[in-house]
Amino acid sequence: MFKRKSSLNKFDYFNYIFLILISCITIYPFIYVLAGSFNQGTDYMNGGVYLFPRVFSLDNYKMIFNDNRLYIGFKNTIARTLIGTPAGVFFTAMVSYGMSRKDLKFKKQIYWFNLFTLFFSGGLIPYFLVLKTLSLNNSFWVYIVPNLYSVFNMIIFANYFREIPEEIHESAVVDGAREFTIFWKLYLPLSKPVLATIALWVGVFHWNSFFDSMLFTTDPKLQTLQLFLVKLIKEASLGQGQANIRVPAHVMSTISITTVRYAAIVVSSIPIFMLYPFVQKYLVKGVMLGSVKG
Amino acid sequence: MNKTSSTKFNFPVFFMAMLGVVFLVIFNYLPMFGIIIAFKDMDGVINITKALVTKPFVGFQNFIDFLNDKYFRDVMINTIGLNVFQLVLSFPAPIIFALLLNEVRHLGFKKTVQTITYFPYFVSWVVFGGIVISMLSSDNGIINVVLQKLGLIKEPISFLANPNYFWSIATVSGIIKGLGWGAVIYLAAIAGIDVEQYEAAIIDGANRFQRMLYITLPGILSTIVILLLLSISNLLNSSFDQIYVLQNQLNLDRSEVIDTYVYKIGISEMRYSFTTAVGVFKSFIAFLLLWGSNTLSKKYLNRGIY
């Protein structure tokens, strides 16, 4: 191991100060919105609210919870995350199991067929037209079905499955177990760390995506939370007003669109804020797993 | 290995792998064949499958239209300019960050810095971009307040209303959001370096800076080269979410990139053939860039992706 120097030298001091500075810059934007979201709107516009709310108020949150689009957004985003994550992880894991087996016929060809898609794509419009032909556009399933399978995640799963001792598979075959049973009852329980990591990645993807909602759906009932937020941010920055919000008059007089936007930002990030500290290590693990063979 | 199991056709295993193939045929390979749309005139058609058969080929007309398009020059300048700008500044940032983080011996401090700096990566660009917009606001936004307090500017600047600031805003906000997470892969690579090398260097009297320069950096060079090559091949792929959120009517001159342009005219205006041609053009350039940079890298650094 390294020799431990007992004292810190000049470089260390510079380094610690620099890293603390970077951390502050990274975390500050979140403190900024949090403080603003709990401040009274008209008061906020006088400036000076940078760390803590000055005139504490929950009106921004009341206002945003008055907007029906928030509920629709939450409903769709929660639904796609809760359905899309297990479905995507299960489907990809099952394909990966097949891909990881040594006795897979045309293994090499199937691998190349998978890898090719990482380097070439038909582009947005043909993809859109395929979804349209399948009647997936303007349907909730456009959030689920096209995200069932990921070649990247397949590679990570398959690498992990290959590390599982072959004896486990052999003895199960001797006991008369079918391949699917081996996958479901033996391989999946043995792959909990990688399952957790991939599930989190897929979950974060579902929670954060707005692209598919914006492109492939036009029905306001299918709008996801992030798309609602995009609209709120864009409308406000262009000064178009909030036609859909029903607001009590006494609230309206002290409200500002800026602080309402902050409240929406905070509300839509709550699951990420709350889960992040606990799941961080699993998310990091994913990069490690992926970089082993990559 | 069990000999019988490797020679016999294992149907369940084959079936599971084929589920992935079927998925890719539908969602990846069908769109690839859809490239022929670029060589036909199908703008605005409703029945696509029928139009694919009945519409005549028009050769490279859609590509010529793109080259003559009035937005072509701006869109290309923005796409390449913004990405080169971002590549030059935001590519080295996580490497430097990982090297500095690696020098920290206090484990608790290191973990805390990591936890904080990884976080913005997991919030969406909508959330982060929304925060960036309000921090840059000329209406008491914190950036303007700080700049005024420091005496650097007299009047508040409406940063996002001026196209000239857009590239800097996109780059800096991108660095802040991705810095910590971008360092993870380098930290993993550093962790893989043989400890004996450091021990030998210490015995030879190398100081910390020399060890960083002659052991750590060469140790992660392969990782750096691979990620650099991938970034170069992605030069025409903008971060759609980021650009789209930060973009507005006033900064469009410097914020309209191929991806946002394709979205706007392709789907909103239903100009399918024209935008597919733009997409094909983009893939073609990306392929040339990957091939070119990989060839150069193989020649001079003896490293490449393939």
XYZ file of C-alpha atoms in Angstrom:
600
model
C 0.000 0.000 0.000
C 0.863 3.660 -0.213
C 3.027 5.366 2.348
C 0.755 7.729 4.192
C 2.135 11.222 4.501
C 1.021 12.641 7.800
C 0.768 16.267 6.714
C -1.145 17.863 3.881
C 0.918 19.803 1.391
C 0.039 22.820 -0.711
C -1.429 20.708 -3.488
C -3.777 18.978 -1.059
C -5.102 22.284 0.202
C -5.689 23.526 -3.312
C -7.312 20.232 -4.243
C -9.668 20.136 -1.257
C -10.717 23.744 -1.753
C -11.248 23.196 -5.455
C -13.367 20.068 -4.918
C -15.445 21.790 -2.253
C -16.007 24.658 -4.677
C -17.093 22.266 -7.439
C -19.488 20.507 -5.037
C -21.008 23.839 -4.028
C -21.487 24.886 -7.654
C -23.149 21.553 -8.410
C -25.530 21.512 -5.485
C -26.340 25.216 -5.423
C -28.842 25.296 -8.324
C -31.037 22.864 -6.397
C -30.918 24.967 -3.240
C -31.773 27.993 -5.366
C -34.998 26.473 -6.714
C -35.931 24.930 -3.390
C -35.650 28.292 -1.622
C -37.562 30.055 -4.386
C -40.336 27.471 -4.473
C -41.200 28.161 -0.813
C -41.101 31.932 -1.194
C -44.053 34.171 -1.917
C -44.110 34.960 -5.615
C -44.287 38.752 -5.717
C -41.751 39.029 -2.917
C -39.386 36.720 -4.769
C -39.353 39.027 -7.760
C -37.723 41.735 -5.606
C -34.619 39.559 -5.638
C -32.407 38.471 -2.797
C -33.788 34.963 -2.188
C -30.710 32.835 -2.698
C -30.463 30.334 0.139
C -33.618 30.406 2.266
C -37.153 31.595 1.599
C -37.665 35.154 2.872
C -41.460 35.292 2.944
C -42.431 31.674 3.460
C -45.440 30.566 1.448
C -46.961 27.358 0.136
C -48.965 29.158 -2.538
C -46.639 28.045 -5.332
C -47.329 24.442 -4.428
C -51.052 25.068 -4.033
C -51.007 26.710 -7.431
C -49.205 23.869 -9.133
C -51.436 21.278 -7.500
C -54.365 23.169 -8.973
C -53.133 22.422 -12.455
C -54.823 19.346 -13.803
C -51.924 18.725 -16.182
C -49.699 17.934 -13.193
C -51.936 15.017 -12.202
C -52.124 13.699 -15.737
C -48.342 13.994 -15.979
C -47.792 12.189 -12.693
C -50.246 9.471 -13.617
C -48.588 8.779 -16.964
C -45.034 9.020 -15.680
C -45.703 6.797 -12.675
C -47.548 4.317 -14.885
C -44.787 4.155 -17.492
C -42.108 3.842 -14.820
C -43.956 1.138 -12.892
C -44.895 -0.862 -16.006
C -41.968 -0.024 -18.258
C -39.210 -0.796 -15.782
C -40.114 -4.365 -14.806
C -41.264 -5.179 -18.342
C -38.074 -3.817 -19.904
C -35.784 -5.459 -17.359
C -37.557 -8.819 -17.610
C -37.629 -8.860 -21.416
C -34.004 -7.782 -21.779
C -32.870 -10.243 -19.104
C -34.679 -13.116 -20.791
C -33.121 -12.352 -24.177
C -29.752 -11.966 -22.445
C -30.129 -15.412 -20.905
C -30.543 -16.883 -24.364
C -27.614 -14.841 -25.648
C -25.390 -15.957 -22.787
C -25.848 -19.702 -23.357
C -22.999 -21.526 -25.055
C -25.344 -23.818 -26.971
C -27.143 -20.958 -28.733
C -27.334 -21.691 -32.451
C -26.067 -18.921 -34.790
C -24.651 -17.200 -31.732
C -22.116 -15.129 -33.659
C -24.614 -13.972 -36.268
C -27.195 -13.022 -33.623
C -24.577 -11.049 -31.704
C -23.590 -9.084 -34.772
C -27.225 -8.487 -35.584
C -27.496 -6.880 -32.155
C -24.257 -4.910 -32.236
C -24.935 -3.438 -35.678
C -27.852 -1.462 -34.277
C -25.481 0.383 -31.942
C -23.688 1.946 -34.903
C -26.386 2.494 -37.484
C -29.864 3.837 -37.256
C -32.518 4.840 -39.728
C -33.065 8.183 -38.071
C -36.028 9.793 -36.437
C -38.556 9.941 -39.273
C -38.509 6.286 -40.394
C -38.686 5.302 -36.722
C -41.673 7.570 -36.258
C -43.329 6.087 -39.327
C -42.796 2.549 -38.019
C -44.473 3.515 -34.741
C -47.270 5.103 -36.713
C -47.738 1.990 -38.849
C -47.926 -0.128 -35.689
C -50.518 2.348 -34.308
C -48.251 2.898 -31.341
C -48.269 6.662 -31.756
C -50.856 8.351 -29.601
C -51.051 5.324 -27.371
C -49.728 4.765 -23.862
C -47.847 1.700 -25.137
C -45.454 3.876 -27.108
C -43.764 4.473 -23.742
C -43.470 0.777 -22.981
C -43.047 -1.384 -26.078
C -40.167 0.413 -27.873
C -38.231 0.445 -24.592
C -38.595 -3.262 -23.814
C -35.186 -4.162 -25.131
C -31.793 -2.512 -24.937
C -28.674 -3.961 -26.555
C -26.442 -2.179 -24.034
C -28.265 -3.734 -21.094
C -28.304 -7.101 -22.844
C -24.487 -7.041 -23.040
C -24.246 -6.261 -19.318
C -26.757 -8.992 -18.377
C -25.190 -11.593 -20.662
C -21.711 -10.882 -19.278
C -23.050 -11.339 -15.784
C -24.928 -14.562 -16.592
C -21.765 -16.049 -18.099
C -19.954 -15.622 -14.776
C -22.486 -17.879 -13.049
C -20.868 -21.342 -12.636
C -21.957 -23.751 -15.344
C -22.439 -26.520 -12.737
C -25.558 -24.756 -11.468
C -27.095 -24.970 -14.922
C -25.968 -28.563 -15.457
C -27.357 -29.851 -12.186
C -30.676 -28.119 -12.871
C -30.835 -29.811 -16.283
C -30.134 -33.158 -14.619
C -33.014 -32.459 -12.240
C -35.232 -31.972 -15.294
C -35.662 -28.188 -15.138
C -36.614 -26.340 -18.320
C -34.539 -23.411 -19.608
C -37.122 -20.812 -18.648
C -37.371 -22.243 -15.135
C -33.577 -22.150 -14.810
C -33.591 -18.521 -15.936
C -36.454 -17.524 -13.667
C -35.741 -19.597 -10.550
C -31.925 -19.748 -10.594
C -30.273 -17.097 -12.761
C -32.442 -14.103 -11.870
C -32.162 -14.606 -8.095
C -28.395 -14.986 -8.511
C -28.202 -11.716 -10.445
C -29.765 -9.361 -7.930
C -26.986 -6.733 -8.021
C -27.087 -6.372 -11.798
C -30.889 -6.496 -11.796
C -31.012 -3.642 -9.281
C -28.558 -1.575 -11.291
C -30.300 -2.010 -14.625
C -33.740 -1.545 -13.095
C -32.625 1.766 -11.653
C -31.186 2.919 -14.946
C -34.329 2.013 -16.817
C -36.434 3.594 -14.081
C -34.526 6.881 -14.225
C -34.839 6.836 -18.005
C -38.609 6.414 -17.819
C -39.014 9.067 -15.162
C -36.963 11.652 -17.044
C -38.014 11.170 -20.651
C -40.208 13.629 -22.471
C -38.950 13.155 -26.012
C -41.270 10.257 -26.854
C -44.223 11.956 -25.244
C -43.599 15.123 -27.232
C -42.966 13.393 -30.533
C -45.219 10.407 -30.613
C -48.304 11.565 -28.758
C -50.598 14.514 -29.360
C -53.313 13.579 -26.879
C -52.966 15.839 -23.787
C -54.173 12.898 -21.688
C -50.974 11.006 -22.557
C -48.606 13.801 -21.634
C -45.833 12.804 -19.218
C -44.699 14.803 -16.243
C -41.498 16.002 -17.906
C -43.394 17.158 -20.978
C -45.741 19.151 -18.767
C -42.672 20.693 -17.155
C -41.111 21.529 -20.527
C -44.285 23.281 -21.532
C -44.482 25.142 -18.241
C -40.874 26.299 -18.573
C -41.165 27.220 -22.233
C -44.504 28.974 -21.898
C -43.285 30.980 -18.969
C -40.025 31.930 -20.595
C -41.961 33.177 -23.586
C -44.548 34.846 -21.396
C -47.569 32.985 -22.748
C -49.411 32.611 -19.466
C -51.183 29.692 -17.906
C -54.547 29.257 -19.527
C -55.271 25.926 -17.870
C -54.627 26.856 -14.276
C -57.650 27.585 -12.117
C -56.490 29.851 -9.316
C -58.230 31.364 -6.315
C -58.167 35.166 -6.586
C -56.389 35.845 -3.295
C -53.548 33.547 -4.341
C -53.324 35.050 -7.813
C -52.443 38.528 -6.506
C -49.200 37.351 -4.882
C -48.223 34.678 -7.349
C -45.379 34.759 -9.857
C -44.875 32.289 -12.675
C -41.188 31.930 -11.754
C -41.837 30.532 -8.300
C -44.670 28.312 -9.528
C -42.230 26.883 -12.025
C -39.794 26.207 -9.157
C -42.515 24.362 -7.281
C -43.208 22.240 -10.363
C -39.506 21.495 -10.751
C -39.237 20.419 -7.116
C -42.404 18.313 -7.190
C -41.360 16.472 -10.347
C -37.900 15.690 -8.961
C -39.070 14.432 -5.575
C -38.655 10.715 -6.340
C -35.128 11.322 -7.648
C -34.270 13.495 -4.625
C -35.595 10.907 -2.194
C -34.250 7.741 -3.767
C -30.893 9.022 -4.951
C -28.872 8.737 -1.702
C -29.948 5.120 -1.238
C -29.528 3.901 -4.790
C -26.391 5.812 -5.738
C -24.040 2.866 -5.261
C -26.131 0.630 -7.540
C -26.106 3.250 -10.263
C -22.317 3.484 -10.080
C -22.035 -0.290 -10.230
C -23.676 -0.249 -13.641
C -20.837 1.735 -15.151
C -18.323 -0.638 -13.613
C -20.159 -3.688 -14.957
C -20.382 -2.110 -18.375
C -16.765 -1.026 -18.504
C -15.323 -4.440 -17.656
C -15.733 -5.803 -21.147
C -16.249 -2.543 -22.993
C -18.607 -28.932 -21.120
C -21.427 -31.328 -21.660
C -21.016 -32.466 -25.224
C -24.589 -33.341 -26.017
C -25.920 -29.957 -24.922
C -23.522 -28.071 -27.195
C -24.368 -30.014 -30.316
C -28.122 -30.422 -29.878
C -30.332 -27.568 -31.040
C -31.591 -25.920 -27.881
C -34.930 -24.442 -28.903
C -35.872 -22.516 -25.701
C -32.503 -20.754 -25.663
C -32.752 -19.950 -29.362
C -36.294 -18.675 -28.881
C -35.275 -16.323 -26.078
C -32.449 -14.828 -28.138
C -34.766 -14.527 -31.151
C -37.208 -12.398 -29.146
C -34.466 -9.764 -29.112
C -33.904 -10.209 -32.833
C -37.605 -9.727 -33.570
C -37.612 -6.573 -31.472
C -34.612 -5.197 -33.349
C -36.128 -6.057 -36.730
C -39.195 -4.000 -35.897
C -37.693 -1.040 -34.064
C -34.208 -0.798 -35.585
C -33.963 -2.590 -38.933
C -37.330 -1.529 -40.365
C -36.422 2.138 -39.812
C -33.099 1.452 -41.540
C -34.944 0.302 -44.628
C -37.065 3.378 -44.194
C -34.073 5.288 -45.513
C -35.541 4.858 -48.996
C -38.033 7.519 -47.926
C -35.142 9.952 -48.401
C -35.009 9.020 -52.083
C -38.724 9.454 -52.710
C -41.048 12.389 -52.417
C -43.294 11.474 -49.505
C -43.646 14.827 -47.775
C -47.040 15.110 -46.150
C -48.404 11.691 -47.140
C -50.923 10.080 -44.818
C -50.794 6.415 -45.858
C -47.079 5.682 -45.568
C -47.055 2.001 -46.474
C -48.971 2.712 -49.659
C -46.838 5.731 -50.532
C -43.666 3.695 -50.038
C -44.739 1.492 -52.943
C -46.493 3.943 -55.235
C -44.357 7.082 -55.011
C -41.571 7.310 -57.621
C -37.898 7.669 -56.795
C -36.553 11.199 -57.036
C -32.850 10.426 -56.690
C -30.874 12.789 -54.534
C -33.390 15.625 -54.851
C -34.093 15.756 -51.105
C -30.383 15.961 -50.340
C -29.935 18.773 -52.874
C -32.914 20.532 -51.307
C -31.221 20.330 -47.917
C -27.933 21.750 -49.242
C -29.884 24.636 -50.795
C -32.110 25.114 -47.779
C -31.950 28.600 -46.329
C -31.276 27.221 -42.857
C -28.629 24.725 -43.993
C -25.652 26.983 -43.277
C -26.783 28.066 -39.812
C -27.876 24.606 -38.764
C -24.558 23.064 -39.830
C -22.496 25.827 -38.199
C -24.442 25.453 -34.971
C -24.314 21.661 -34.903
C -20.604 21.408 -35.592
C -19.600 24.575 -33.758
C -21.519 23.790 -30.608
C -20.331 20.202 -30.506
C -16.679 21.041 -31.148
C -16.904 23.742 -28.500
C -18.453 21.269 -26.074
C -15.992 18.511 -26.956
C -12.908 20.692 -26.423
C -14.109 21.995 -23.072
C -16.243 19.261 -21.604
C -14.230 16.231 -22.681
C -11.130 16.948 -20.536
C -13.151 18.179 -17.533
C -14.143 14.754 -16.098
C -10.607 13.430 -16.662
C -9.091 16.262 -14.638
C -11.830 15.860 -12.057
C -11.150 12.116 -11.737
C -7.391 12.725 -11.373
C -7.976 15.303 -8.640
C -10.531 13.118 -6.875
C -8.090 10.227 -6.975
C -5.556 12.295 -5.021
C -7.966 12.695 -2.109
C -7.010 10.326 0.697
C -9.824 11.145 3.068
C -12.421 8.545 2.096
C -15.412 10.319 3.640
C -14.611 13.542 1.831
C -14.188 11.707 -1.465
C -17.540 9.912 -1.053
C -19.313 13.163 -0.220
C -17.909 14.968 -3.251
C -18.919 12.015 -5.437
C -22.443 11.838 -4.031
C -22.963 15.554 -4.645
C -21.417 15.790 -8.095
C -23.119 12.651 -9.471
C -26.539 13.942 -8.559
C -27.331 16.392 -11.396
C -26.800 13.618 -13.917
C -29.925 11.870 -12.663
C -32.308 14.769 -12.874
C -33.741 15.390 -16.310
C -32.531 18.150 -18.601
C -35.980 19.641 -18.253
C -35.425 20.140 -14.540
C -31.790 21.185 -14.808
C -32.383 23.391 -17.846
C -35.333 25.004 -16.099
C -33.072 25.895 -13.190
C -30.357 27.192 -15.537
C -32.885 29.415 -17.302
C -34.014 31.042 -14.071
C -30.472 31.452 -12.720
C -29.524 33.274 -15.919
C -32.618 35.454 -15.920
C -32.075 39.209 -16.244
C -34.802 39.578 -13.638
C -32.790 39.119 -10.432
C -31.272 35.839 -11.610
C -28.375 34.888 -9.348
C -25.738 35.024 -12.127
C -26.613 38.604 -13.018
C -26.713 39.618 -9.364
C -23.260 38.135 -8.709
C -21.755 39.682 -11.840
C -23.186 43.075 -10.877
C -21.937 42.799 -7.287
C -18.470 41.950 -8.594
C -18.663 45.010 -10.819
C -18.148 42.985 -13.978
C -21.334 44.241 -15.609
C -23.429 47.351 -15.026
C -26.805 46.336 -16.444
C -28.310 42.852 -16.139
C -27.799 40.778 -19.266
C -30.602 38.676 -20.716
C -28.263 35.774 -21.461
C -30.707 33.433 -23.154
C -32.160 36.170 -25.334
C -28.811 36.761 -27.000
C -27.725 34.089 -29.494
C -24.046 34.858 -28.889
C -24.113 33.394 -25.384
C -25.880 30.184 -26.305
C -22.881 27.948 -26.980
C -21.199 29.004 -23.733
C -24.379 28.441 -21.739
C -24.931 24.998 -23.250
C -21.310 24.025 -22.652
C -20.999 25.240 -19.075
C -24.359 23.837 -18.006
C -23.433 20.549 -19.682
C -20.152 20.401 -17.797
C -21.815 21.053 -14.443
C -24.480 18.423 -15.061
C -22.143 15.725 -16.346
C -18.811 16.390 -14.630
C -19.147 14.055 -11.674
C -20.778 11.217 -13.518
C -18.361 11.522 -16.435
C -15.530 10.877 -13.973
C -16.939 7.516 -12.838
C -15.598 5.594 -15.796
C -12.129 7.128 -15.373
C -12.148 6.380 -11.657
C -12.975 2.765 -12.531
C -10.056 2.724 -14.973
C -7.740 4.244 -12.356
C -8.838 1.603 -9.850
C -7.720 -1.024 -12.349
C -4.122 0.223 -12.475
C -1.632 -2.133 -10.826
C -0.659 -0.823 -7.363
C 2.856 -2.245 -7.787
C 3.574 0.404 -10.400
C 2.979 3.119 -7.834
C 5.060 1.321 -5.215
C 7.967 1.011 -7.642
C 7.653 4.687 -8.554
C 7.701 5.715 -4.890
C 10.887 3.698 -4.337
C 12.388 5.436 -7.383
C 11.564 8.763 -5.756
C 8.745 9.920 -8.036
C 6.609 12.611 -6.452
C 2.811 12.680 -6.610
C 2.633 14.847 -9.659
C 5.090 12.614 -11.522
C 3.129 9.516 -10.544
C -0.044 11.137 -11.828
C 1.629 12.087 -15.094
C 3.598 8.898 -15.775
C 1.450 6.160 -14.251
C -2.163 7.234 -13.775
C -2.589 9.114 -17.038
C -1.004 6.425 -19.290
C -2.998 3.847 -17.301
C -6.286 5.370 -18.378
C -5.178 6.391 -21.878
C -7.081 3.528 -23.568
C -10.283 4.601 -21.850
C -9.668 8.216 -22.842
C -9.034 7.308 -26.488
C -12.129 5.101 -26.776
C -14.378 7.730 -25.237
C -12.818 10.436 -27.394
C -13.413 8.431 -30.565
C -17.021 7.830 -29.564
C -17.457 11.548 -28.865
C -16.028 12.446 -32.246
C -18.366 10.054 -34.032
C -21.197 11.681 -32.100
C -20.196 15.149 -33.268
C -23.444 15.664 -35.152
C -25.612 14.221 -32.386
C -26.594 17.058 -30.144
C -28.044 16.561 -26.719
C -31.609 17.104 -27.890
C -33.150 17.440 -24.433
C -30.652 20.068 -23.363
C -30.785 22.178 -26.522
C -34.542 21.937 -26.782
C -35.089 23.141 -23.216
C -32.607 26.033 -23.395
C -33.694 27.101 -26.879
C -36.111 29.974 -27.487
C -37.184 32.180 -30.377
C -34.583 34.808 -29.496
C -31.495 32.576 -29.500
C -32.568 30.383 -32.397
C -29.828 31.784 -34.660
C -27.202 29.971 -32.611
C -29.256 27.220 -30.992
C -30.927 25.492 -33.935
C -29.058 22.227 -34.533
C -29.772 19.323 -36.899
C -31.669 17.340 -34.256
C -34.007 20.145 -33.260
C -34.457 21.160 -36.900
C -35.386 17.607 -37.926
C -37.897 17.432 -35.103
C -39.527 20.711 -36.049
C -39.895 20.321 -39.779
C -40.063 16.530 -39.854
C -42.839 15.811 -37.448
C -44.629 19.126 -37.090
C -44.607 19.920 -40.815
C -44.691 16.267 -41.954
C -41.804 16.780 -44.389
C -40.850 13.113 -44.082
C -38.603 12.715 -47.116
C -36.701 15.934 -46.605
C -35.928 15.221 -42.945
C -35.061 11.588 -43.581
C -32.517 12.872 -46.097
C -31.139 15.182 -43.404
C -30.935 12.190 -41.060
C -29.136 10.052 -43.652
C -26.742 12.914 -44.349
C -26.037 13.099 -40.625
C -25.436 9.341 -40.242
C -23.123 9.411 -43.247
C -20.980 12.211 -41.785
C -20.969 10.465 -38.389
C -19.726 7.272 -40.026
C -16.961 9.172 -41.873
C -15.921 10.868 -38.636
C -15.771 7.581 -36.739
C -13.841 5.886 -39.524
C -11.451 8.805 -39.985
C -10.702 9.336 -36.312
C -10.330 5.618 -35.698
C -7.844 5.329 -38.560
C -5.817 8.272 -37.256
C -5.908 6.906 -33.723
C -4.724 3.478 -34.867
C -1.885 5.065 -36.800
C -0.597 7.423 -34.130
C -1.762 5.957 -30.818
C -2.022 2.274 -31.767
C -5.477 2.191 -30.252
C -8.920 2.050 -31.793
C -12.467 0.928 -31.288
C -12.350 -1.798 -33.902
